[in-house]
PDB file of C-alpha atoms in Angstrom:
ATOM      1  CA  UNK A   7     203.709  -5.300 -23.155  1.00 42.00           C
ATOM      2  CA  UNK A   8     200.264  -4.966 -21.629  1.00 62.00           C
ATOM      3  CA  UNK A   9     197.951  -2.260 -22.883  1.00 81.00           C
ATOM      4  CA  UNK A  10     198.267   0.893 -20.798  1.00 84.00           C
ATOM      5  CA  UNK A  11     196.899   4.407 -20.941  1.00 95.00           C
ATOM      6  CA  UNK A  12     193.857   4.574 -23.203  1.00 98.00           C
ATOM      7  CA  UNK A  13     192.556   1.011 -23.460  1.00 97.00           C
ATOM      8  CA  UNK A  14     189.700   1.077 -25.957  1.00 97.00           C
ATOM      9  CA  UNK A  15     186.491   2.798 -27.047  1.00 98.00           C
ATOM     10  CA  UNK A  16     184.113   2.734 -24.099  1.00 98.00           C
ATOM     11  CA  UNK A  17     180.887   4.343 -25.258  1.00 98.00           C
ATOM     12  CA  UNK A  18     179.164   6.599 -27.747  1.00 98.00           C
ATOM     13  CA  UNK A  19     176.101   8.785 -27.105  1.00 98.00           C
ATOM     14  CA  UNK A  20     173.880   9.281 -30.146  1.00 98.00           C
ATOM     15  CA  UNK A  21     171.062  11.710 -30.773  1.00 98.00           C
ATOM     16  CA  UNK A  22     167.929  10.161 -32.280  1.00 98.00           C
ATOM     17  CA  UNK A  23     164.697  11.735 -33.517  1.00 98.00           C
ATOM     18  CA  UNK A  24     162.274   9.076 -32.256  1.00 98.00           C
ATOM     19  CA  UNK A  25     163.538   7.311 -29.162  1.00 98.00           C
ATOM     20  CA  UNK A  26     161.280   4.278 -29.236  1.00 97.00           C
ATOM     21  CA  UNK A  27     161.912   3.667 -32.941  1.00 98.00           C
ATOM     22  CA  UNK A  28     165.628   3.847 -32.194  1.00 98.00           C
ATOM     23  CA  UNK A  29     165.269   1.480 -29.229  1.00 98.00           C
ATOM     24  CA  UNK A  30     163.615  -1.103 -31.504  1.00 98.00           C
ATOM     25  CA  UNK A  31     166.366  -0.693 -34.081  1.00 98.00           C
ATOM     26  CA  UNK A  32     169.323  -0.977 -31.711  1.00 98.00           C
ATOM     27  CA  UNK A  33     167.655  -3.687 -29.653  1.00 98.00           C
ATOM     28  CA  UNK A  34     165.960  -5.892 -32.256  1.00 98.00           C
ATOM     29  CA  UNK A  35     167.865  -5.258 -35.493  1.00 98.00           C
ATOM     30  CA  UNK A  36     171.391  -4.593 -34.280  1.00 98.00           C
ATOM     31  CA  UNK A  37     170.782  -6.897 -31.339  1.00 98.00           C
ATOM     32  CA  UNK A  38     172.195  -4.880 -28.449  1.00 98.00           C
ATOM     33  CA  UNK A  39     170.944  -5.466 -24.900  1.00 98.00           C
ATOM     34  CA  UNK A  40     169.122  -2.653 -23.101  1.00 98.00           C
ATOM     35  CA  UNK A  41     170.609  -2.226 -19.626  1.00 98.00           C
ATOM     36  CA  UNK A  42     168.890   0.875 -18.193  1.00 98.00           C
ATOM     37  CA  UNK A  43     166.985   4.120 -18.673  1.00 98.00           C
ATOM     38  CA  UNK A  44     167.847   7.216 -16.667  1.00 97.00           C
ATOM     39  CA  UNK A  45     166.036  10.272 -15.318  1.00 97.00           C
ATOM     40  CA  UNK A  46     167.158  12.281 -18.356  1.00 97.00           C
ATOM     41  CA  UNK A  47     165.298   9.846 -20.616  1.00 98.00           C
ATOM     42  CA  UNK A  48     168.446   8.293 -22.050  1.00 98.00           C
ATOM     43  CA  UNK A  49     168.462   4.584 -22.961  1.00 98.00           C
ATOM     44  CA  UNK A  50     171.575   2.473 -22.350  1.00 98.00           C
ATOM     45  CA  UNK A  51     172.713  -0.551 -24.379  1.00 98.00           C
ATOM     46  CA  UNK A  52     175.608  -3.000 -24.466  1.00 98.00           C
ATOM     47  CA  UNK A  53     176.786  -5.622 -26.942  1.00 98.00           C
ATOM     48  CA  UNK A  54     176.475  -9.119 -25.522  1.00 98.00           C
ATOM     49  CA  UNK A  55     180.183  -9.810 -24.941  1.00 98.00           C
ATOM     50  CA  UNK A  56     180.915  -6.474 -23.300  1.00 98.00           C
ATOM     51  CA  UNK A  57     181.208  -6.684 -19.525  1.00 98.00           C
ATOM     52  CA  UNK A  58     180.804  -2.960 -18.850  1.00 98.00           C
ATOM     53  CA  UNK A  59     177.290  -1.686 -18.122  1.00 98.00           C
ATOM     54  CA  UNK A  60     176.868   0.056 -21.480  1.00 98.00           C
ATOM     55  CA  UNK A  61     178.585   1.148 -24.657  1.00 98.00           C
ATOM     56  CA  UNK A  62     175.763   2.907 -26.539  1.00 98.00           C
ATOM     57  CA  UNK A  63     173.537   5.638 -25.120  1.00 98.00           C
ATOM     58  CA  UNK A  64     170.559   7.055 -27.032  1.00 98.00           C
ATOM     59  CA  UNK A  65     169.118  10.519 -26.414  1.00 98.00           C
ATOM     60  CA  UNK A  66     166.047  11.926 -28.142  1.00 98.00           C
ATOM     61  CA  UNK A  67     166.743  15.268 -29.807  1.00 98.00           C
ATOM     62  CA  UNK A  68     165.681  17.482 -32.696  1.00 98.00           C
ATOM     63  CA  UNK A  69     168.701  16.555 -34.818  1.00 98.00           C
ATOM     64  CA  UNK A  70     170.542  13.268 -35.294  1.00 98.00           C
ATOM     65  CA  UNK A  71     174.259  12.794 -34.734  1.00 98.00           C
ATOM     66  CA  UNK A  72     176.801  12.101 -32.030  1.00 98.00           C
ATOM     67  CA  UNK A  73     176.962  13.933 -28.706  1.00 98.00           C
ATOM     68  CA  UNK A  74     180.304  12.437 -27.685  1.00 98.00           C
ATOM     69  CA  UNK A  75     182.553   9.392 -27.819  1.00 98.00           C
ATOM     70  CA  UNK A  76     184.230   8.044 -24.682  1.00 98.00           C
ATOM     71  CA  UNK A  77     187.417   6.034 -24.207  1.00 98.00           C
ATOM     72  CA  UNK A  78     188.235   3.879 -21.190  1.00 98.00           C
ATOM     73  CA  UNK A  79     191.649   4.320 -19.555  1.00 98.00           C
ATOM     74  CA  UNK A  80     193.476   1.914 -17.297  1.00 97.00           C
ATOM     75  CA  UNK A  81     193.183   3.700 -13.931  1.00 97.00           C
ATOM     76  CA  UNK A  82     192.020   6.860 -12.139  1.00 98.00           C
ATOM     77  CA  UNK A  83     195.666   7.949 -11.955  1.00 97.00           C
ATOM     78  CA  UNK A  84     195.970   7.708 -15.743  1.00 97.00           C
ATOM     79  CA  UNK A  85     192.703   9.616 -16.122  1.00 98.00           C
ATOM     80  CA  UNK A  86     194.087  12.481 -14.033  1.00 98.00           C
ATOM     81  CA  UNK A  87     197.402  12.526 -15.891  1.00 98.00           C
ATOM     82  CA  UNK A  88     195.806  12.471 -19.329  1.00 98.00           C
ATOM     83  CA  UNK A  89     193.382  15.215 -18.318  1.00 98.00           C
ATOM     84  CA  UNK A  90     196.317  17.390 -17.277  1.00 98.00           C
ATOM     85  CA  UNK A  91     198.168  16.547 -20.493  1.00 98.00           C
ATOM     86  CA  UNK A  92     195.155  17.367 -22.679  1.00 98.00           C
ATOM     87  CA  UNK A  93     194.705  20.728 -20.955  1.00 98.00           C
ATOM     88  CA  UNK A  94     198.422  21.525 -21.218  1.00 98.00           C
ATOM     89  CA  UNK A  95     198.595  20.612 -24.911  1.00 98.00           C
ATOM     90  CA  UNK A  96     196.621  23.621 -26.085  1.00 97.00           C
ATOM     91  CA  UNK A  97     194.989  21.369 -28.683  1.00 98.00           C
ATOM     92  CA  UNK A  98     191.641  20.911 -26.916  1.00 98.00           C
ATOM     93  CA  UNK A  99     188.918  23.313 -25.857  1.00 98.00           C
ATOM     94  CA  UNK A 100     185.977  23.198 -23.442  1.00 98.00           C
ATOM     95  CA  UNK A 101     187.836  20.930 -21.021  1.00 98.00           C
ATOM     96  CA  UNK A 102     185.677  19.930 -18.060  1.00 98.00           C
ATOM     97  CA  UNK A 103     185.119  17.224 -15.485  1.00 98.00           C
ATOM     98  CA  UNK A 104     181.768  15.409 -15.466  1.00 98.00           C
ATOM     99  CA  UNK A 105     180.809  14.119 -12.054  1.00 98.00           C
ATOM    100  CA  UNK A 106     180.519  10.426 -11.328  1.00 98.00           C
ATOM    101  CA  UNK A 107     176.979   9.136 -11.793  1.00 97.00           C
ATOM    102  CA  UNK A 108     175.906  11.726 -14.398  1.00 98.00           C
ATOM    103  CA  UNK A 109     176.071   8.755 -16.755  1.00 98.00           C
ATOM    104  CA  UNK A 110     174.643   5.678 -15.059  1.00 98.00           C
ATOM    105  CA  UNK A 111     177.109   3.262 -13.455  1.00 98.00           C
ATOM    106  CA  UNK A 112     180.042   5.392 -14.658  1.00 98.00           C
ATOM    107  CA  UNK A 113     182.723   7.169 -12.664  1.00 98.00           C
ATOM    108  CA  UNK A 114     184.134  10.633 -13.173  1.00 98.00           C
ATOM    109  CA  UNK A 115     184.737  11.586 -16.805  1.00 98.00           C
ATOM    110  CA  UNK A 116     187.025  14.165 -18.373  1.00 98.00           C
ATOM    111  CA  UNK A 117     185.443  15.807 -21.425  1.00 98.00           C
ATOM    112  CA  UNK A 118     187.040  18.005 -24.089  1.00 98.00           C
ATOM    113  CA  UNK A 119     186.532  19.138 -27.690  1.00 98.00           C
ATOM    114  CA  UNK A 120     189.146  18.167 -30.272  1.00 98.00           C
ATOM    115  CA  UNK A 121     190.124  20.424 -33.223  1.00 98.00           C
ATOM    116  CA  UNK A 122     187.676  18.713 -35.604  1.00 98.00           C
ATOM    117  CA  UNK A 123     184.880  19.838 -33.256  1.00 98.00           C
ATOM    118  CA  UNK A 124     184.037  16.435 -31.771  1.00 98.00           C
ATOM    119  CA  UNK A 125     183.457  15.993 -28.063  1.00 98.00           C
ATOM    120  CA  UNK A 126     185.653  13.256 -26.615  1.00 98.00           C
ATOM    121  CA  UNK A 127     185.765  12.015 -23.060  1.00 98.00           C
ATOM    122  CA  UNK A 128     187.943   9.736 -20.953  1.00 98.00           C
ATOM    123  CA  UNK A 129     186.866   7.618 -17.997  1.00 98.00           C
ATOM    124  CA  UNK A 130     188.424   4.939 -15.825  1.00 98.00           C
ATOM    125  CA  UNK A 131     185.503   3.350 -13.998  1.00 98.00           C
ATOM    126  CA  UNK A 132     182.241   1.766 -15.118  1.00 98.00           C
ATOM    127  CA  UNK A 133     180.246  -0.961 -13.379  1.00 98.00           C
ATOM    128  CA  UNK A 134     180.614  -4.402 -14.891  1.00 97.00           C
ATOM    129  CA  UNK A 135     177.442  -6.408 -15.442  1.00 97.00           C
ATOM    130  CA  UNK A 136     178.928  -9.367 -17.335  1.00 95.00           C
ATOM    131  CA  UNK A 137     178.052 -11.086 -20.587  1.00 96.00           C
ATOM    132  CA  UNK A 138     175.237 -13.356 -19.328  1.00 94.00           C
ATOM    133  CA  UNK A 139     177.687 -16.227 -18.777  1.00 95.00           C
ATOM    134  CA  UNK A 140     179.756 -17.241 -15.747  1.00 95.00           C
ATOM    135  CA  UNK A 141     183.419 -16.279 -15.459  1.00 95.00           C
ATOM    136  CA  UNK A 142     184.239 -19.893 -14.593  1.00 96.00           C
ATOM    137  CA  UNK A 143     183.644 -22.664 -17.143  1.00 96.00           C
ATOM    138  CA  UNK A 144     181.547 -20.490 -19.500  1.00 96.00           C
ATOM    139  CA  UNK A 145     179.879 -21.441 -22.760  1.00 96.00           C
ATOM    140  CA  UNK A 146     181.032 -19.767 -25.971  1.00 95.00           C
ATOM    141  CA  UNK A 147     177.943 -17.551 -26.229  1.00 94.00           C
ATOM    142  CA  UNK A 148     174.792 -17.072 -24.164  1.00 95.00           C
ATOM    143  CA  UNK A 149     171.237 -18.107 -24.949  1.00 93.00           C
ATOM    144  CA  UNK A 150     168.672 -15.716 -26.389  1.00 92.00           C
ATOM    145  CA  UNK A 151     170.893 -13.692 -28.722  1.00 96.00           C
ATOM    146  CA  UNK A 152     168.893 -11.630 -31.191  1.00 96.00           C
ATOM    147  CA  UNK A 153     169.387  -9.582 -34.330  1.00 98.00           C
ATOM    148  CA  UNK A 154     172.921  -9.180 -35.621  1.00 98.00           C
ATOM    149  CA  UNK A 155     174.357  -9.710 -32.122  1.00 98.00           C
ATOM    150  CA  UNK A 156     177.742  -7.985 -32.409  1.00 98.00           C
ATOM    151  CA  UNK A 157     180.233  -8.816 -29.684  1.00 98.00           C
ATOM    152  CA  UNK A 158     181.273  -5.204 -28.997  1.00 98.00           C
ATOM    153  CA  UNK A 159     181.118  -1.558 -29.980  1.00 98.00           C
ATOM    154  CA  UNK A 160     184.307  -1.184 -31.983  1.00 98.00           C
ATOM    155  CA  UNK A 161     184.938   2.331 -33.353  1.00 98.00           C
ATOM    156  CA  UNK A 162     183.526   5.538 -34.825  1.00 98.00           C
ATOM    157  CA  UNK A 163     184.384   7.369 -38.035  1.00 98.00           C
ATOM    158  CA  UNK A 164     184.191  11.141 -37.608  1.00 98.00           C
ATOM    159  CA  UNK A 165     184.410  14.034 -40.089  1.00 98.00           C
ATOM    160  CA  UNK A 166     185.863  17.476 -39.358  1.00 98.00           C
ATOM    161  CA  UNK A 167     188.048  20.293 -40.616  1.00 97.00           C
ATOM    162  CA  UNK A 168     191.213  20.392 -38.499  1.00 98.00           C
ATOM    163  CA  UNK A 169     192.429  16.857 -39.064  1.00 98.00           C
ATOM    164  CA  UNK A 170     196.030  17.816 -38.353  1.00 98.00           C
ATOM    165  CA  UNK A 171     195.317  19.139 -34.875  1.00 98.00           C
ATOM    166  CA  UNK A 172     193.120  16.196 -33.935  1.00 98.00           C
ATOM    167  CA  UNK A 173     195.628  13.604 -35.121  1.00 98.00           C
ATOM    168  CA  UNK A 174     198.398  15.411 -33.233  1.00 98.00           C
ATOM    169  CA  UNK A 175     196.328  15.343 -30.030  1.00 98.00           C
ATOM    170  CA  UNK A 176     195.506  11.663 -30.348  1.00 98.00           C
ATOM    171  CA  UNK A 177     199.117  10.694 -31.096  1.00 98.00           C
ATOM    172  CA  UNK A 178     201.184  13.062 -28.964  1.00 98.00           C
ATOM    173  CA  UNK A 179     198.877  13.350 -25.957  1.00 98.00           C
ATOM    174  CA  UNK A 180     196.652  10.261 -25.845  1.00 98.00           C
ATOM    175  CA  UNK A 181     199.212   7.770 -27.164  1.00 97.00           C
ATOM    176  CA  UNK A 182     197.401   6.487 -30.273  1.00 97.00           C
ATOM    177  CA  UNK A 183     199.188   5.346 -33.436  1.00 97.00           C
ATOM    178  CA  UNK A 184     198.229   5.788 -37.101  1.00 98.00           C
ATOM    179  CA  UNK A 185     197.564   2.297 -38.465  1.00 97.00           C
ATOM    180  CA  UNK A 186     196.522   3.552 -41.920  1.00 98.00           C
ATOM    181  CA  UNK A 187     196.159   6.881 -43.668  1.00 98.00           C
ATOM    182  CA  UNK A 188     195.018   8.372 -46.954  1.00 96.00           C
ATOM    183  CA  UNK A 189     197.047  11.153 -48.575  1.00 97.00           C
ATOM    184  CA  UNK A 190     196.122  13.396 -51.500  1.00 95.00           C
ATOM    185  CA  UNK A 191     197.903  15.410 -54.161  1.00 92.00           C
ATOM    186  CA  UNK A 192     201.564  16.147 -54.808  1.00 94.00           C
ATOM    187  CA  UNK A 193     201.945  17.484 -51.265  1.00 94.00           C
ATOM    188  CA  UNK A 194     200.509  14.213 -49.879  1.00 97.00           C
ATOM    189  CA  UNK A 195     198.065  16.019 -47.617  1.00 96.00           C
ATOM    190  CA  UNK A 196     196.632  13.631 -45.045  1.00 97.00           C
ATOM    191  CA  UNK A 197     192.884  13.395 -45.667  1.00 97.00           C
ATOM    192  CA  UNK A 198     192.099  10.384 -43.481  1.00 97.00           C
ATOM    193  CA  UNK A 199     193.675   8.840 -40.395  1.00 98.00           C
ATOM    194  CA  UNK A 200     192.828   5.486 -38.841  1.00 98.00           C
ATOM    195  CA  UNK A 201     194.005   5.602 -35.240  1.00 98.00           C
ATOM    196  CA  UNK A 202     194.510   2.728 -32.811  1.00 97.00           C
ATOM    197  CA  UNK A 203     195.223   2.580 -29.091  1.00 96.00           C
ATOM    198  CA  UNK A 204     195.257  -1.225 -29.085  1.00 94.00           C
ATOM    199  CA  UNK A 205     196.139  -3.953 -31.588  1.00 94.00           C
ATOM    200  CA  UNK A 206     193.139  -3.311 -33.863  1.00 94.00           C
ATOM    201  CA  UNK A 207     193.317  -1.561 -37.249  1.00 95.00           C
ATOM    202  CA  UNK A 208     191.426   1.376 -35.725  1.00 97.00           C
ATOM    203  CA  UNK A 209     189.658   2.459 -32.553  1.00 98.00           C
ATOM    204  CA  UNK A 210     188.619   5.786 -34.072  1.00 98.00           C
ATOM    205  CA  UNK A 211     189.085   7.326 -37.521  1.00 98.00           C
ATOM    206  CA  UNK A 212     188.882  10.886 -38.809  1.00 98.00           C
ATOM    207  CA  UNK A 213     188.262  12.258 -42.311  1.00 97.00           C
ATOM    208  CA  UNK A 214     189.146  15.804 -43.372  1.00 97.00           C
ATOM    209  CA  UNK A 215     185.853  17.605 -44.077  1.00 96.00           C
ATOM    210  CA  UNK A 216     184.880  21.301 -44.426  1.00 96.00           C
ATOM    211  CA  UNK A 217     182.437  21.221 -41.491  1.00 96.00           C
ATOM    212  CA  UNK A 218     183.241  20.519 -37.869  1.00 97.00           C
ATOM    213  CA  UNK A 219     181.726  17.823 -35.682  1.00 98.00           C
ATOM    214  CA  UNK A 220     180.152  15.503 -38.228  1.00 98.00           C
ATOM    215  CA  UNK A 221     179.357  11.865 -37.491  1.00 98.00           C
ATOM    216  CA  UNK A 222     179.793   9.223 -40.190  1.00 97.00           C
ATOM    217  CA  UNK A 223     179.181   5.932 -38.376  1.00 97.00           C
ATOM    218  CA  UNK A 224     179.396   3.832 -35.253  1.00 98.00           C
ATOM    219  CA  UNK A 225     180.711   0.337 -35.878  1.00 98.00           C
ATOM    220  CA  UNK A 226     180.151  -3.006 -34.180  1.00 98.00           C
ATOM    221  CA  UNK A 227     182.161  -6.165 -34.686  1.00 98.00           C
ATOM    222  CA  UNK A 228     180.887  -9.576 -35.750  1.00 98.00           C
ATOM    223  CA  UNK A 229     182.723 -12.889 -35.673  1.00 96.00           C
ATOM    224  CA  UNK A 230     183.061 -13.640 -39.377  1.00 96.00           C
ATOM    225  CA  UNK A 231     182.008 -12.944 -42.960  1.00 96.00           C
ATOM    226  CA  UNK A 232     179.043 -15.289 -42.622  1.00 97.00           C
ATOM    227  CA  UNK A 233     177.678 -13.099 -39.841  1.00 98.00           C
ATOM    228  CA  UNK A 234     178.011 -10.047 -42.102  1.00 97.00           C
ATOM    229  CA  UNK A 235     175.922 -11.838 -44.744  1.00 97.00           C
ATOM    230  CA  UNK A 236     173.363 -12.723 -42.067  1.00 97.00           C
ATOM    231  CA  UNK A 237     173.271  -9.035 -41.097  1.00 98.00           C
ATOM    232  CA  UNK A 238     172.341  -8.233 -44.703  1.00 97.00           C
ATOM    233  CA  UNK A 239     169.427 -10.669 -44.442  1.00 98.00           C
ATOM    234  CA  UNK A 240     168.277  -8.993 -41.216  1.00 98.00           C
ATOM    235  CA  UNK A 241     168.479  -5.569 -42.866  1.00 98.00           C
ATOM    236  CA  UNK A 242     166.107  -6.717 -45.606  1.00 97.00           C
ATOM    237  CA  UNK A 243     163.815  -8.625 -43.226  1.00 97.00           C
ATOM    238  CA  UNK A 244     163.300  -5.486 -41.136  1.00 97.00           C
ATOM    239  CA  UNK A 245     163.241  -3.165 -44.198  1.00 97.00           C
ATOM    240  CA  UNK A 246     166.164  -1.151 -42.800  1.00 98.00           C
ATOM    241  CA  UNK A 247     167.671   1.553 -45.001  1.00 97.00           C
ATOM    242  CA  UNK A 248     170.788   0.040 -46.606  1.00 96.00           C
ATOM    243  CA  UNK A 249     173.777   2.225 -47.407  1.00 95.00           C
ATOM    244  CA  UNK A 250     176.206  -0.206 -49.051  1.00 93.00           C
ATOM    245  CA  UNK A 251     177.426  -3.791 -48.786  1.00 90.00           C
ATOM    246  CA  UNK A 252     178.064  -6.531 -47.992  1.00 96.00           C
ATOM    247  CA  UNK A 253     181.558  -5.834 -49.308  1.00 95.00           C
ATOM    248  CA  UNK A 254     185.146  -5.482 -48.179  1.00 94.00           C
ATOM    249  CA  UNK A 255     187.439  -2.591 -47.347  1.00 93.00           C
ATOM    250  CA  UNK A 256     190.977  -2.267 -48.624  1.00 89.00           C
ATOM    251  CA  UNK A 257     191.700  -0.048 -45.627  1.00 95.00           C
ATOM    252  CA  UNK A 258     191.666  -2.303 -42.521  1.00 95.00           C
ATOM    253  CA  UNK A 259     190.737  -5.340 -44.723  1.00 95.00           C
ATOM    254  CA  UNK A 260     187.418  -5.519 -42.885  1.00 93.00           C
ATOM    255  CA  UNK A 261     184.322  -7.250 -44.292  1.00 97.00           C
ATOM    256  CA  UNK A 262     181.474  -4.814 -43.929  1.00 97.00           C
ATOM    257  CA  UNK A 263     177.922  -3.650 -44.415  1.00 97.00           C
ATOM    258  CA  UNK A 264     176.544  -0.146 -43.722  1.00 97.00           C
ATOM    259  CA  UNK A 265     172.958   0.811 -42.925  1.00 97.00           C
ATOM    260  CA  UNK A 266     170.990   3.565 -41.186  1.00 98.00           C
ATOM    261  CA  UNK A 267     169.035   3.750 -37.965  1.00 98.00           C
ATOM    262  CA  UNK A 268     165.539   5.327 -38.206  1.00 98.00           C
ATOM    263  CA  UNK A 269     167.007   8.779 -37.478  1.00 98.00           C
ATOM    264  CA  UNK A 270     169.612   8.613 -40.248  1.00 98.00           C
ATOM    265  CA  UNK A 271     172.638   7.774 -38.119  1.00 98.00           C
ATOM    266  CA  UNK A 272     174.838   5.348 -40.023  1.00 98.00           C
ATOM    267  CA  UNK A 273     175.737   1.982 -38.435  1.00 98.00           C
ATOM    268  CA  UNK A 274     178.331  -0.530 -39.553  1.00 98.00           C
ATOM    269  CA  UNK A 275     178.815  -4.169 -38.665  1.00 98.00           C
ATOM    270  CA  UNK A 276     182.048  -5.758 -39.786  1.00 95.00           C
ATOM    271  CA  UNK A 277     184.437  -8.633 -39.267  1.00 97.00           C
ATOM    272  CA  UNK A 278     188.063  -9.382 -40.015  1.00 95.00           C
ATOM    273  CA  UNK A 279     190.951  -6.961 -40.200  1.00 93.00           C
ATOM    274  CA  UNK A 280     194.557  -7.474 -39.202  1.00 94.00           C
ATOM    275  CA  UNK A 281     196.421  -7.317 -35.892  1.00 95.00           C
ATOM    276  CA  UNK A 282     198.107  -3.938 -35.492  1.00 94.00           C
ATOM    277  CA  UNK A 283     200.947  -4.563 -33.060  1.00 93.00           C
ATOM    278  CA  UNK A 284     202.846  -1.417 -32.005  1.00 92.00           C
ATOM    279  CA  UNK A 285     205.790  -2.154 -34.311  1.00 94.00           C
ATOM    280  CA  UNK A 286     203.620  -2.496 -37.428  1.00 95.00           C
ATOM    281  CA  UNK A 287     204.406   0.213 -40.031  1.00 97.00           C
ATOM    282  CA  UNK A 288     201.694   2.657 -41.056  1.00 97.00           C
ATOM    283  CA  UNK A 289     199.948   1.735 -44.318  1.00 97.00           C
ATOM    284  CA  UNK A 290     199.405   4.617 -46.746  1.00 97.00           C
ATOM    285  CA  UNK A 291     196.814   4.892 -49.518  1.00 96.00           C
ATOM    286  CA  UNK A 292     196.877   7.590 -52.196  1.00 97.00           C
ATOM    287  CA  UNK A 293     193.751   9.407 -53.311  1.00 93.00           C
ATOM    288  CA  UNK A 294     193.956   7.965 -56.838  1.00 94.00           C
ATOM    289  CA  UNK A 295     193.339   4.532 -55.269  1.00 93.00           C
ATOM    290  CA  UNK A 296     190.609   5.715 -52.903  1.00 90.00           C
ATOM    291  CA  UNK A 297     187.908   3.620 -54.555  1.00 88.00           C
ATOM    292  CA  UNK A 298     189.826   0.391 -53.928  1.00 94.00           C
ATOM    293  CA  UNK A 299     190.831   1.575 -50.468  1.00 91.00           C
ATOM    294  CA  UNK A 300     187.236   2.083 -49.338  1.00 92.00           C
ATOM    295  CA  UNK A 301     185.422  -0.607 -51.352  1.00 90.00           C
ATOM    296  CA  UNK A 302     187.950  -3.197 -52.397  1.00 88.00           C
ATOM    297  CA  UNK A 303     185.605  -5.242 -54.602  1.00 86.00           C
ATOM    298  CA  UNK A 304     183.853  -2.500 -56.609  1.00 85.00           C
ATOM    299  CA  UNK A 305     186.921  -0.214 -56.631  1.00 89.00           C
ATOM    300  CA  UNK A 306     184.534   2.742 -57.032  1.00 86.00           C
ATOM    301  CA  UNK A 307     183.749   5.712 -54.847  1.00 80.00           C
ATOM    302  CA  UNK A 308     180.202   5.990 -53.560  1.00 81.00           C
ATOM    303  CA  UNK A 309     179.246   9.650 -53.253  1.00 80.00           C
ATOM    304  CA  UNK A 310     176.511   9.067 -50.667  1.00 75.00           C
ATOM    305  CA  UNK A 311     178.880   7.072 -48.493  1.00 84.00           C
ATOM    306  CA  UNK A 312     181.420   9.892 -48.600  1.00 79.00           C
ATOM    307  CA  UNK A 313     179.017  12.805 -48.123  1.00 84.00           C
ATOM    308  CA  UNK A 314     176.055  11.683 -45.963  1.00 87.00           C
ATOM    309  CA  UNK A 315     176.830  12.503 -42.335  1.00 93.00           C
ATOM    310  CA  UNK A 316     174.849  13.545 -39.263  1.00 93.00           C
TER     311      UNK A 316
END
């Protein structure tokens, strides 16, 4: 069956402390392509194989973190229906429509706050600018790629208190599924949920955390493990702050490396993972195996990785 409803992550807007330093990082190190700057001073980027106008937006601010994450839906009719469903659910607050054009090349958006405190939005329309190759008889990648050159913005990991309410909203209202989860204690309390709206291991993930609205990382996908190793070389060449890796996750099976932008926002580039068809059972990890679940090779928890958020 074709994907319907919520299709995929569409964009993330990040707050940065020094806009031009961030532009150099996301453009030259990560290797995204700048597509525009707007009257608000925001800078727009896309990964090379994304056809939509942008997937990352940077805004200069006094504190780092995420303003919001947006998901693309399959049609304006679906956007209207999901907006009505979100409002009727009683699980979201601050529901509002954002007019078309407030974000460049993007249609009307429906914005709301989920129980963990994160601002999420849905949209159906965004101008397509292509991937620098023709739609007929293309090459396999364009000329002039730079930096790590991920093919797309893939997911975010977000921390907040009311994990139960947020997971319920994403499953019951937005149609996501739990691909993997982490449970803790004799009551098997869910402390992490990896949610997919597609056939990927996750399109967004949430971790139970005492504070609302915390941002752990934005992730971008690479083609293979060799590209992850190359990303590690680029991190050292540019003297970027390394968090951890290259290594592998047990959860999602992804090959990964984590690092920080100049403002302290965590980035990930990764490859691999399995195909999560709709009939695939949910995988469950217990908290006594959390080290292996997060870092499969070391099998140890890294306190900074768990606690440093923006």
